[in-house]
Coordinates of C-alpha atoms in Angstrom, one line a residue:
Chain B
M1 CA 10.2 -9.5 4.0
T2 CA 6.8 -10.5 2.8
C3 CA 4.0 -8.2 1.9
T4 CA 1.8 -9.3 4.7
A5 CA 4.5 -8.8 7.2
T6 CA 5.0 -5.2 5.9
L7 CA 1.3 -4.7 6.2
R8 CA 1.2 -6.0 9.7
R9 CA 4.1 -3.9 10.7
S10 CA 2.5 -0.8 9.2
S11 CA -0.8 -1.3 10.9
L12 CA 1.1 -1.8 14.2
L13 CA 2.9 1.5 13.5
L14 CA -0.4 3.2 12.8
T15 CA -1.7 2.0 16.1
F16 CA 1.4 3.4 17.8
A17 CA 1.0 6.6 15.9
L18 CA -2.5 7.1 17.1
T19 CA -1.7 6.2 20.8
L20 CA 1.7 7.8 21.2
A21 CA 1.7 10.8 19.0
P22 CA 0.0 13.3 21.3
A23 CA 2.5 12.7 24.1
A24 CA 5.2 15.3 23.7
Q25 CA 8.8 14.3 24.5
A26 CA 10.6 17.2 26.1
Q27 CA 13.0 15.7 28.6
S28 CA 16.5 14.9 27.4
A29 CA 16.9 11.5 25.9
T30 CA 18.8 8.6 27.3
T31 CA 18.4 6.6 24.1
V32 CA 19.0 7.7 20.5
R33 CA 16.8 5.7 18.1
L34 CA 18.5 5.5 14.7
G35 CA 16.7 4.3 11.6
F36 CA 18.6 3.0 8.5
F37 CA 18.5 0.4 5.7
P38 CA 21.0 -2.4 5.2
N39 CA 22.1 -0.9 1.8
L40 CA 25.4 0.3 0.6
T41 CA 23.9 3.8 0.1
H42 CA 23.5 3.8 3.9
A43 CA 27.2 2.7 4.4
P44 CA 28.0 5.5 6.9
A45 CA 25.3 4.0 9.2
L46 CA 26.8 0.5 8.7
I47 CA 30.3 1.8 9.4
G48 CA 29.2 3.7 12.5
L49 CA 27.6 0.6 13.8
E50 CA 30.3 -1.8 12.9
R51 CA 33.1 0.3 14.3
G52 CA 31.2 1.5 17.3
T53 CA 31.7 5.1 16.2
F54 CA 28.1 6.2 17.1
Q55 CA 28.0 4.6 20.5
K56 CA 31.4 6.1 21.4
A57 CA 30.2 9.6 20.4
L58 CA 26.9 9.4 22.2
G59 CA 28.6 8.5 25.5
N60 CA 26.0 7.6 28.2
A61 CA 23.1 7.7 25.8
K62 CA 22.2 4.3 24.4
L63 CA 22.1 3.8 20.7
D64 CA 19.1 1.9 19.5
A65 CA 19.6 1.1 15.8
R66 CA 16.7 -0.3 13.8
Q67 CA 16.8 -1.4 10.2
F68 CA 14.0 -0.7 7.7
V69 CA 13.4 -2.0 4.2
S70 CA 11.9 1.1 2.7
G71 CA 11.6 4.9 3.3
T72 CA 7.8 4.4 3.7
T73 CA 8.0 2.3 6.8
L74 CA 10.9 4.4 8.2
N75 CA 8.8 7.5 7.6
E76 CA 5.9 6.0 9.4
A77 CA 8.1 5.2 12.4
F78 CA 9.4 8.7 12.2
A79 CA 5.9 10.2 12.1
A80 CA 4.9 8.0 15.1
G81 CA 7.8 9.4 17.1
Q82 CA 9.7 6.1 17.2
I83 CA 12.8 7.3 15.5
D84 CA 15.1 10.2 16.4
I85 CA 17.7 10.2 13.7
A86 CA 17.5 8.5 10.3
Y87 CA 19.4 7.7 7.2
I88 CA 16.8 8.0 4.5
G89 CA 16.3 8.8 0.8
P90 CA 15.5 12.3 -0.3
G91 CA 12.1 11.2 -1.7
P92 CA 10.7 10.2 1.7
A93 CA 12.6 13.0 3.5
I94 CA 11.0 15.6 1.2
S95 CA 7.6 14.0 1.6
A96 CA 8.0 14.2 5.4
A97 CA 8.9 17.9 5.2
T98 CA 6.0 18.6 2.9
R99 CA 3.5 17.0 5.2
G100 CA 4.7 19.0 8.2
M101 CA 6.5 16.3 10.0
P102 CA 9.0 17.6 12.6
V103 CA 12.1 16.9 10.4
Q104 CA 15.4 18.6 10.0
F105 CA 17.9 17.8 7.3
L106 CA 21.3 17.2 9.1
A107 CA 23.8 16.2 6.5
G108 CA 24.5 14.5 3.2
T109 CA 25.4 10.8 3.2
A110 CA 25.6 9.2 -0.2
E111 CA 25.3 10.3 -3.8
A112 CA 24.4 8.3 -6.9
G113 CA 24.7 4.6 -6.1
A114 CA 21.5 3.6 -7.9
V115 CA 21.5 1.8 -11.2
L116 CA 18.9 0.6 -13.7
V117 CA 19.3 -3.2 -14.2
A118 CA 17.6 -5.1 -17.0
R119 CA 16.8 -8.8 -16.7
K120 CA 19.3 -10.7 -18.9
D121 CA 16.6 -12.0 -21.3
S122 CA 14.5 -8.9 -21.3
G123 CA 16.1 -7.4 -24.4
I124 CA 16.2 -4.0 -22.9
K125 CA 19.3 -2.0 -24.0
P126 CA 18.5 1.7 -24.5
Y127 CA 16.0 3.2 -22.1
K128 CA 13.4 3.4 -24.9
D129 CA 13.3 -0.5 -24.9
M130 CA 11.4 -0.2 -21.6
A131 CA 8.2 0.5 -23.6
G132 CA 5.7 -2.3 -22.9
K133 CA 7.8 -3.7 -20.1
V134 CA 7.5 -4.0 -16.3
V135 CA 10.0 -2.0 -14.3
A136 CA 10.4 -2.4 -10.6
V137 CA 11.3 0.3 -8.0
P138 CA 11.7 -0.3 -4.2
S139 CA 8.4 1.4 -3.5
L140 CA 6.1 3.9 -5.1
G141 CA 7.1 7.5 -4.3
N142 CA 10.5 6.6 -3.1
T143 CA 13.7 8.1 -4.4
Q144 CA 14.3 5.5 -7.2
D145 CA 10.6 5.7 -8.3
I146 CA 10.9 9.5 -8.8
S147 CA 14.2 9.0 -10.7
L148 CA 12.6 6.4 -12.9
R149 CA 9.7 8.6 -13.8
H150 CA 12.1 11.3 -14.8
I151 CA 14.0 8.9 -17.0
L152 CA 10.8 7.8 -18.6
K153 CA 9.8 11.4 -19.3
D154 CA 13.2 12.2 -20.9
N155 CA 12.7 9.2 -23.2
S156 CA 9.1 10.1 -24.2
L157 CA 7.8 7.1 -22.2
R158 CA 5.1 7.2 -19.6
D159 CA 3.7 5.1 -16.8
R160 CA 0.8 2.9 -18.0
K161 CA -1.4 4.5 -15.4
D162 CA -0.9 7.9 -17.1
G163 CA -1.7 6.6 -20.5
G164 CA 1.8 5.2 -21.4
N165 CA 3.0 1.6 -21.7
V166 CA 5.6 1.2 -19.0
T167 CA 4.3 -0.7 -15.9
I168 CA 5.9 0.5 -12.7
V169 CA 5.7 -2.0 -9.8
P170 CA 7.0 -1.7 -6.3
I171 CA 9.2 -4.6 -5.3
P172 CA 11.6 -4.5 -2.3
P173 CA 15.2 -4.7 -3.7
A174 CA 15.8 -8.0 -1.8
D175 CA 12.9 -9.6 -3.7
I176 CA 14.1 -8.4 -7.2
V177 CA 16.2 -11.5 -7.7
A178 CA 13.2 -13.7 -7.3
A179 CA 11.1 -11.3 -9.4
F180 CA 13.6 -11.5 -12.2
A181 CA 13.7 -15.3 -11.9
G182 CA 10.0 -15.5 -12.1
K183 CA 9.9 -13.0 -15.0
R184 CA 7.6 -10.8 -12.9
A185 CA 9.8 -7.7 -13.8
D186 CA 11.9 -6.9 -16.8
A187 CA 14.0 -4.2 -15.2
A188 CA 14.6 -2.5 -11.9
L189 CA 16.0 0.7 -10.6
V190 CA 17.7 -0.2 -7.4
P191 CA 20.2 1.2 -4.9
E192 CA 23.5 -0.5 -4.3
P193 CA 24.6 -3.1 -3.5
W194 CA 21.5 -4.7 -5.1
G195 CA 22.5 -3.4 -8.6
A196 CA 25.9 -5.0 -8.4
A197 CA 24.4 -8.2 -6.9
L198 CA 22.0 -8.5 -9.8
E199 CA 24.8 -7.8 -12.3
A200 CA 26.8 -10.6 -10.7
Q201 CA 23.9 -12.9 -11.6
G202 CA 24.3 -12.0 -15.2
H203 CA 21.7 -9.2 -15.5
K204 CA 22.7 -6.1 -17.4
V205 CA 23.2 -2.6 -16.1
V206 CA 21.6 -0.4 -18.7
G207 CA 21.6 2.8 -16.7
T208 CA 24.7 3.6 -14.7
E209 CA 24.7 5.8 -11.6
K210 CA 25.7 8.6 -13.9
T211 CA 23.0 8.3 -16.5
V212 CA 20.2 7.9 -14.1
W213 CA 20.1 11.6 -13.2
R214 CA 22.2 14.8 -13.1
E215 CA 25.4 12.9 -14.1
G216 CA 25.4 11.2 -10.8
K217 CA 25.4 14.5 -8.8
Y218 CA 22.4 13.8 -6.7
P219 CA 21.9 12.6 -3.1
T220 CA 20.6 9.0 -2.6
T221 CA 20.7 9.1 1.1
I222 CA 20.7 12.0 3.6
L223 CA 20.7 12.2 7.4
I224 CA 17.6 13.6 9.1
V225 CA 16.7 14.3 12.7
N226 CA 13.4 14.8 14.5
T227 CA 13.1 18.5 15.2
K228 CA 11.8 18.0 18.7
F229 CA 14.6 15.6 19.5
A230 CA 17.1 18.1 18.1
Q231 CA 15.8 20.9 20.2
A232 CA 15.8 18.8 23.4
N233 CA 19.2 17.2 22.8
P234 CA 21.5 19.5 20.8
A235 CA 24.6 17.9 22.3
L236 CA 23.6 14.4 21.3
V237 CA 22.8 15.6 17.7
T238 CA 26.2 17.3 17.4
A239 CA 27.9 14.2 18.8
F240 CA 26.1 12.0 16.3
L241 CA 26.9 14.3 13.5
K242 CA 30.6 14.2 14.4
A243 CA 30.4 10.4 14.3
H244 CA 28.7 10.5 11.0
N245 CA 31.4 12.8 9.6
E246 CA 34.0 10.3 10.9
A247 CA 32.3 7.4 9.2
V248 CA 32.1 9.2 5.9
A249 CA 35.7 10.2 6.2
F250 CA 36.7 6.6 6.9
L251 CA 34.7 5.5 3.8
T252 CA 36.5 7.9 1.5
K253 CA 40.0 7.6 3.0
S254 CA 40.3 3.8 3.5
P255 CA 37.8 2.2 1.0
A256 CA 39.3 -1.2 1.4
A257 CA 39.0 -1.3 5.2
A258 CA 35.6 0.3 4.9
Q259 CA 34.3 -2.4 2.5
T260 CA 35.4 -5.1 4.9
A261 CA 33.6 -3.3 7.8
V262 CA 30.5 -2.7 5.7
N263 CA 30.4 -6.4 4.6
A264 CA 30.8 -7.5 8.2
Q265 CA 27.9 -5.4 9.3
L266 CA 25.7 -6.4 6.4
A267 CA 26.4 -10.1 7.3
K268 CA 25.3 -9.4 10.9
L269 CA 22.1 -7.6 9.7
T270 CA 21.1 -9.8 6.8
G271 CA 22.9 -13.0 7.6
E272 CA 24.6 -12.9 4.2
K273 CA 28.0 -11.8 3.2
L274 CA 28.4 -10.1 -0.2
D275 CA 31.0 -11.2 -2.7
S276 CA 33.9 -8.8 -2.3
R277 CA 33.9 -8.1 -6.1
V278 CA 30.2 -7.2 -5.9
L279 CA 30.8 -4.9 -3.0
Q280 CA 33.7 -3.3 -4.7
R281 CA 31.7 -2.6 -7.8
A282 CA 28.8 -1.3 -5.8
F283 CA 31.3 1.0 -4.0
S284 CA 32.7 2.3 -7.2
R285 CA 29.3 3.6 -8.2
T286 CA 28.5 5.3 -4.9
R287 CA 30.0 8.5 -3.5
F288 CA 30.0 9.3 0.2
T289 CA 29.7 12.9 1.3
T290 CA 28.6 14.9 4.3
A291 CA 27.6 17.9 2.1
L292 CA 23.9 18.5 1.5
D293 CA 23.2 19.4 -2.1
L294 CA 20.2 21.7 -1.6
E295 CA 20.0 22.4 -5.4
A296 CA 19.6 18.7 -6.2
L297 CA 17.1 18.3 -3.3
K298 CA 15.0 21.2 -4.9
E299 CA 15.1 19.4 -8.2
Y300 CA 14.0 16.2 -6.5
A301 CA 11.1 18.1 -5.0
A302 CA 10.2 19.3 -8.5
L303 CA 10.4 15.8 -9.8
N304 CA 8.1 14.7 -7.0
V305 CA 5.6 17.2 -8.4
E306 CA 6.2 16.0 -11.9
A307 CA 5.5 12.4 -10.8
G308 CA 2.3 13.5 -9.2
Y309 CA 3.3 12.7 -5.6
A310 CA 3.0 16.4 -4.5
R311 CA 1.3 19.5 -5.8
S312 CA 3.9 22.1 -5.1
V313 CA 7.6 22.4 -4.5
P314 CA 8.1 23.2 -0.8
D315 CA 10.8 25.7 0.3
L316 CA 13.3 23.3 1.8
T317 CA 15.6 25.9 3.5
P318 CA 13.6 26.0 6.8
F319 CA 14.3 22.3 7.1
L320 CA 18.1 22.6 7.0
R321 CA 19.8 22.5 10.4
K322 CA 21.4 25.8 11.1
Chain F
M1 CA -18.6 -15.6 8.1
T2 CA -21.8 -16.4 6.3
T3 CA -25.0 -14.5 6.6
L4 CA -27.4 -17.3 7.0
P5 CA -30.6 -17.1 5.0
Q6 CA -33.1 -15.7 7.4
Q7 CA -36.6 -17.0 7.7
P8 CA -39.2 -14.4 8.7
D9 CA -40.1 -14.7 12.3
M10 CA -43.9 -15.3 12.3
T11 CA -44.3 -15.2 16.1
R12 CA -43.6 -11.5 16.4
P13 CA -45.9 -8.8 15.1
A14 CA -44.6 -6.7 12.3
R15 CA -43.1 -3.5 13.6
S16 CA -44.2 -0.4 11.8
T17 CA -41.4 0.9 9.6
P18 CA -40.3 4.5 10.2
S19 CA -40.7 6.7 7.2
R20 CA -37.8 7.0 4.8
W21 CA -37.3 10.7 5.5
R22 CA -37.1 10.2 9.2
V23 CA -34.3 7.6 8.7
L24 CA -32.5 9.8 6.3
S25 CA -32.6 12.9 8.5
W26 CA -31.2 10.9 11.4
Q27 CA -28.5 9.7 9.2
L28 CA -27.6 13.2 8.2
V29 CA -27.5 14.3 11.9
G30 CA -25.2 11.4 12.6
L31 CA -22.9 12.3 9.7
L32 CA -22.7 16.0 10.9
L33 CA -22.0 14.8 14.4
L34 CA -19.2 12.6 13.2
V35 CA -17.5 15.3 11.1
G36 CA -18.0 17.7 14.0
I37 CA -16.1 15.4 16.4
W38 CA -13.4 14.8 13.8
W39 CA -13.1 18.6 13.3
L40 CA -13.0 19.1 17.0
V41 CA -10.2 16.6 17.6
T42 CA -8.0 17.6 14.7
D43 CA -8.6 21.3 13.9
L44 CA -9.7 22.7 17.2
L45 CA -8.1 20.7 19.9
K46 CA -5.2 19.6 17.7
L47 CA -4.9 16.4 19.6
Y48 CA -3.0 14.8 16.7
P49 CA -0.4 16.3 14.3
P50 CA -1.8 16.6 10.8
Y51 CA 0.6 14.0 9.4
V52 CA -0.9 11.4 11.8
F53 CA -4.6 12.4 11.7
P54 CA -5.5 15.1 9.2
S55 CA -8.5 17.4 9.5
P56 CA -11.7 16.9 7.5
R57 CA -10.7 19.9 5.4
A58 CA -7.4 18.3 4.3
V59 CA -9.2 15.1 3.4
W60 CA -11.9 17.1 1.5
T61 CA -9.1 18.9 -0.4
E62 CA -7.6 15.5 -1.4
I63 CA -11.1 14.3 -2.6
Q64 CA -11.5 17.5 -4.6
Y65 CA -8.2 17.2 -6.3
G66 CA -8.6 13.5 -6.8
L67 CA -12.1 13.6 -8.2
W68 CA -12.5 16.8 -10.2
G69 CA -9.1 18.7 -9.9
S70 CA -7.9 20.0 -13.2
G71 CA -4.1 20.0 -12.7
P72 CA -2.0 17.6 -14.8
Q73 CA -1.8 15.0 -12.1
D74 CA -5.3 15.5 -10.6
G75 CA -8.3 13.2 -11.1
K76 CA -6.3 10.2 -9.9
L77 CA -9.0 9.1 -7.5
L78 CA -11.6 9.2 -10.2
A79 CA -9.4 7.1 -12.5
A80 CA -8.8 4.7 -9.5
I81 CA -12.5 4.4 -8.9
A82 CA -13.1 3.6 -12.5
G83 CA -10.3 1.0 -12.5
S84 CA -11.4 -0.7 -9.3
L85 CA -15.1 -0.8 -10.3
R86 CA -14.3 -2.3 -13.7
R87 CA -12.1 -4.9 -11.9
V88 CA -14.7 -5.7 -9.1
L89 CA -17.6 -5.9 -11.5
T90 CA -15.7 -8.3 -13.8
G91 CA -14.8 -10.4 -10.8
Y92 CA -18.2 -10.2 -9.3
V93 CA -20.1 -11.3 -12.4
A94 CA -17.7 -14.2 -12.9
A95 CA -18.0 -15.1 -9.2
V96 CA -21.8 -15.1 -9.4
L97 CA -21.9 -17.2 -12.5
L98 CA -19.4 -19.7 -11.1
G99 CA -21.0 -19.7 -7.7
G100 CA -24.4 -20.2 -9.2
V101 CA -23.3 -23.2 -11.2
V102 CA -21.4 -24.8 -8.3
G103 CA -24.2 -24.0 -5.9
L104 CA -26.8 -25.7 -8.2
L105 CA -24.6 -28.8 -8.5
M106 CA -24.1 -28.9 -4.7
G107 CA -27.8 -28.4 -4.1
A108 CA -28.6 -31.2 -6.4
W109 CA -26.0 -33.8 -5.5
L110 CA -25.2 -34.9 -2.0
P111 CA -21.6 -36.2 -2.6
L112 CA -20.6 -32.7 -3.9
R113 CA -22.4 -31.0 -1.1
A114 CA -20.7 -33.2 1.6
T115 CA -17.2 -32.6 0.2
L116 CA -16.9 -29.3 -1.7
G117 CA -19.6 -27.7 0.5
A118 CA -17.7 -28.4 3.7
Y119 CA -14.4 -27.3 2.2
L120 CA -15.9 -24.0 0.9
T121 CA -17.2 -23.2 4.4
G122 CA -13.7 -23.7 5.7
L123 CA -12.2 -21.8 2.9
Q124 CA -14.5 -18.9 3.6
S125 CA -12.9 -18.3 7.0
V126 CA -9.6 -17.7 5.4
P127 CA -9.1 -13.9 4.9
S128 CA -8.8 -12.9 1.3
I129 CA -5.4 -11.2 1.9
A130 CA -4.0 -14.7 2.8
F131 CA -4.5 -15.8 -0.8
V132 CA -2.7 -12.8 -2.3
P133 CA 0.9 -14.2 -2.0
F134 CA -0.2 -17.4 -3.6
A135 CA -2.1 -15.6 -6.3
I136 CA 1.0 -13.5 -7.1
L137 CA 3.2 -16.6 -7.4
F138 CA 0.6 -18.5 -9.3
L139 CA -0.5 -15.8 -11.7
G140 CA 2.1 -13.0 -11.5
L141 CA 2.2 -9.6 -10.1
N142 CA -0.8 -8.3 -12.1
E143 CA -4.5 -7.8 -12.4
R144 CA -5.2 -11.5 -12.9
A145 CA -3.9 -12.1 -9.4
V146 CA -6.4 -9.5 -8.0
L147 CA -9.2 -11.0 -10.1
F148 CA -8.4 -14.5 -8.8
V149 CA -8.8 -13.3 -5.2
V150 CA -12.0 -11.4 -6.0
I151 CA -13.6 -14.3 -7.8
L152 CA -12.5 -16.8 -5.1
E153 CA -13.9 -14.6 -2.3
G154 CA -17.1 -13.8 -4.3
F155 CA -18.0 -17.2 -5.5
I156 CA -18.0 -19.0 -2.1
P157 CA -21.0 -17.2 -0.5
V158 CA -22.9 -17.5 -3.8
A159 CA -22.3 -21.2 -4.1
L160 CA -23.2 -21.8 -0.4
A161 CA -26.3 -19.5 -0.6
V162 CA -27.6 -21.2 -3.8
S163 CA -27.1 -24.8 -2.5
G164 CA -28.5 -23.8 1.0
A165 CA -31.5 -22.0 -0.5
L166 CA -32.3 -25.0 -2.8
L167 CA -32.3 -27.3 0.3
N168 CA -34.5 -24.9 2.2
V169 CA -37.2 -24.9 -0.5
P170 CA -40.4 -26.2 1.3
P171 CA -41.0 -29.8 0.3
T172 CA -44.6 -29.0 -0.4
L173 CA -43.5 -26.8 -3.4
R174 CA -41.3 -29.6 -4.7
V175 CA -44.3 -32.0 -4.4
A176 CA -46.6 -29.5 -6.0
G177 CA -44.2 -29.0 -8.9
R178 CA -43.9 -32.8 -9.4
T179 CA -47.6 -33.2 -9.3
L180 CA -48.1 -30.6 -11.9
G181 CA -45.7 -32.5 -14.1
A182 CA -42.3 -30.7 -13.7
S183 CA -39.2 -32.8 -13.3
G184 CA -35.5 -32.6 -13.7
L185 CA -34.3 -29.3 -15.3
A186 CA -37.9 -27.9 -15.5
L187 CA -38.5 -28.5 -11.8
M188 CA -35.2 -26.8 -11.1
L189 CA -35.7 -23.8 -13.3
R190 CA -39.4 -23.2 -12.8
V191 CA -40.0 -24.3 -9.2
L192 CA -36.9 -24.7 -7.1
L193 CA -34.9 -21.7 -8.3
P194 CA -37.7 -19.1 -8.1
A195 CA -38.5 -20.4 -4.7
A196 CA -34.9 -20.1 -3.6
L197 CA -34.5 -16.6 -5.1
P198 CA -34.8 -14.5 -1.9
N199 CA -32.1 -16.5 -0.1
V200 CA -29.9 -16.5 -3.2
L201 CA -30.2 -12.7 -3.3
T202 CA -28.9 -12.5 0.3
G203 CA -26.0 -14.6 -0.9
L204 CA -25.3 -12.2 -3.7
R205 CA -25.2 -9.3 -1.3
T206 CA -22.7 -11.1 0.9
A207 CA -20.7 -12.0 -2.1
W208 CA -20.6 -8.3 -3.1
S209 CA -19.1 -7.2 0.2
F210 CA -16.6 -10.1 0.2
A211 CA -15.6 -9.3 -3.4
W212 CA -15.2 -5.6 -2.7
R213 CA -13.0 -6.2 0.4
A214 CA -10.9 -8.8 -1.4
L215 CA -10.4 -6.4 -4.3
V216 CA -9.1 -3.5 -2.2
G217 CA -6.9 -5.9 -0.2
G218 CA -5.5 -7.4 -3.4
E219 CA -4.9 -4.0 -5.0
L220 CA -3.0 -2.8 -2.0
L221 CA -0.4 -5.4 -2.6
I222 CA -0.5 -5.7 -6.4
A223 CA 0.1 -2.2 -7.7
G224 CA 0.8 -1.4 -11.3
A225 CA -2.7 -0.4 -12.4
K226 CA -5.0 2.4 -11.6
S227 CA -6.8 1.3 -8.4
L228 CA -8.1 2.4 -5.0
G229 CA -5.6 0.1 -3.4
E230 CA -2.8 1.8 -5.2
Q231 CA -4.1 5.2 -4.0
L232 CA -3.9 3.9 -0.5
E233 CA -0.3 2.7 -1.1
V234 CA 0.7 6.0 -2.8
G235 CA -0.8 8.0 0.1
R236 CA 1.1 5.8 2.5
N237 CA 4.4 6.0 0.6
T238 CA 4.3 9.8 0.3
A239 CA 3.3 10.3 3.9
N240 CA -0.1 11.7 2.6
V241 CA -2.5 10.5 5.3
A242 CA -5.2 12.8 4.0
L243 CA -5.1 10.8 0.7
V244 CA -5.3 7.5 2.7
L245 CA -8.4 8.7 4.6
A246 CA -10.0 10.1 1.4
T247 CA -9.5 6.7 -0.3
I248 CA -10.9 4.9 2.7
L249 CA -14.0 7.1 2.7
I250 CA -14.5 6.4 -1.0
I251 CA -14.0 2.7 -0.6
G252 CA -16.6 2.7 2.2
L253 CA -19.0 4.8 0.2
I254 CA -18.9 2.7 -2.9
G255 CA -19.1 -0.5 -0.9
G256 CA -22.1 0.8 1.0
L257 CA -23.8 2.2 -2.1
F258 CA -23.7 -1.2 -3.9
D259 CA -24.8 -3.0 -0.8
A260 CA -27.8 -0.6 -0.5
L261 CA -28.7 -1.2 -4.2
L262 CA -28.7 -4.9 -3.7
R263 CA -30.6 -4.5 -0.4
V264 CA -33.4 -2.7 -2.4
L265 CA -33.5 -5.5 -4.9
E266 CA -33.6 -8.1 -2.2
G267 CA -36.3 -6.2 -0.3
N268 CA -38.4 -5.9 -3.4
V269 CA -38.2 -9.6 -4.1
R270 CA -38.9 -10.5 -0.5
R271 CA -42.0 -8.3 -0.5
N272 CA -43.2 -9.8 -3.8
Y273 CA -42.7 -13.2 -2.2
G274 CA -44.7 -12.1 0.8
L275 CA -41.8 -12.5 3.1
E276 CA -41.9 -8.8 4.2
S277 CA -44.9 -6.5 4.5
H278 CA -45.3 -3.7 2.0
T279 CA -44.9 -0.3 3.5

């Protein structure tokens, strides 16, 4: 997706936000609007769509699944009341909670599944080599951006804007291949399957999912719901959650069949099928779970402050669904 | 859109200008009214949730932190202003120099005027944001791409204003200059350019607003350096609408301030040239 298209979409969303936001939605829903990304870290969404798990669980209510390219646009749609349930990274989810959006954290989805890839001719091996280089993240303030800033800090490096010499640029993961080819970025911290796809092109993984943060014990994707929607439609939320749990169980119990299903859904969404070895590798670096690691989320919130995207660590417990 | 060089309308009697203080006090009233309505809609009536349309107080808090906050991550807006100003001034100066030279050549030579002049008028109708993807591919995802767009946007109105102003110099002045022995470069520098100055200044003011708008648009898409565009993007990415609004206010304020400064300069020149009455 091009920059201008993103801009156009966001301005449209803003218009929607201004016109629709005041209207409250109290009556029970006939449609469940789901937001997700076509990433492996959102695999439960892909499985639920491919196998029809969601629609079956929702019964008469219609599932309206919409794909997004970044947490930013998803958050905007969420704020505008256009999305009821969403698979989203902890970064945008915490931002949403901090700004008082009506959001509840429903369940865990994926852990780890993000790697730091260096362009093959960039010469970056240890993290310290990122000094003086351009490192891409999906968008500023997103989950990977926050992780990257933490890695930089651990390695006595800093963002150029804060007086250091590492340039952090936002590039959508799908455009990283082109950015590497054009030498517009030297490294990128990306969620799977983009990491494995870049690796397949000969670029080097210099930070595995385990060395990025907390030995890999951190959420990359969680499931959130609009509080108002949850209050008005408790049965639908419970049903969706059940389907989500089924999808995660399928992912962990039958990885081979799950990979086939994920690839089929990705092909429908993006028009491209991933090489099965790429998908397998991406899978091996991602863990699927329904558990919400509140401790890790708190640490994320603290990193958010450390990165300068928030001024205080919010208490996240009120946002958990009881 | 070009602001055409305006000729004073001699048929209408000069209107008496209201005093500066009267204008200023009305402006203050207008500002208070605007903030009042804003406060009414957000804080009092709560028509919009704060994550869609924040209150004036929330925006003021962002401005405070961003401009003179003392926390480790505060003062980002101030740094952004400094970065954006440095960038736009570099681009603007380059655009004025380039536009001046191109405008002189176009004013002096018909073939150039007929070709380049026409193309530039067409080019001017292309929004600056449309050039950004090309600039990124051509120059990379960096400041040079932003500068490219700023210079491109800034130089066109200058070039068109300079060539237009040269053509609008009353023929009598040209004849008088020739009669007094000026020709070639001397005629250009001592007669034609001074005569064209008021209209050139209007072009410079248009160029400023074009350059400033192009800058913010470019910065929005090319992050990686301290800039107001990046603050907009960060505000958007972290669902911080108050920061977005604070940045918009600052962008408008700086743009307006420079425009006012150039307007004063333009007015002074026009008065000295007898194109406007002294107040």
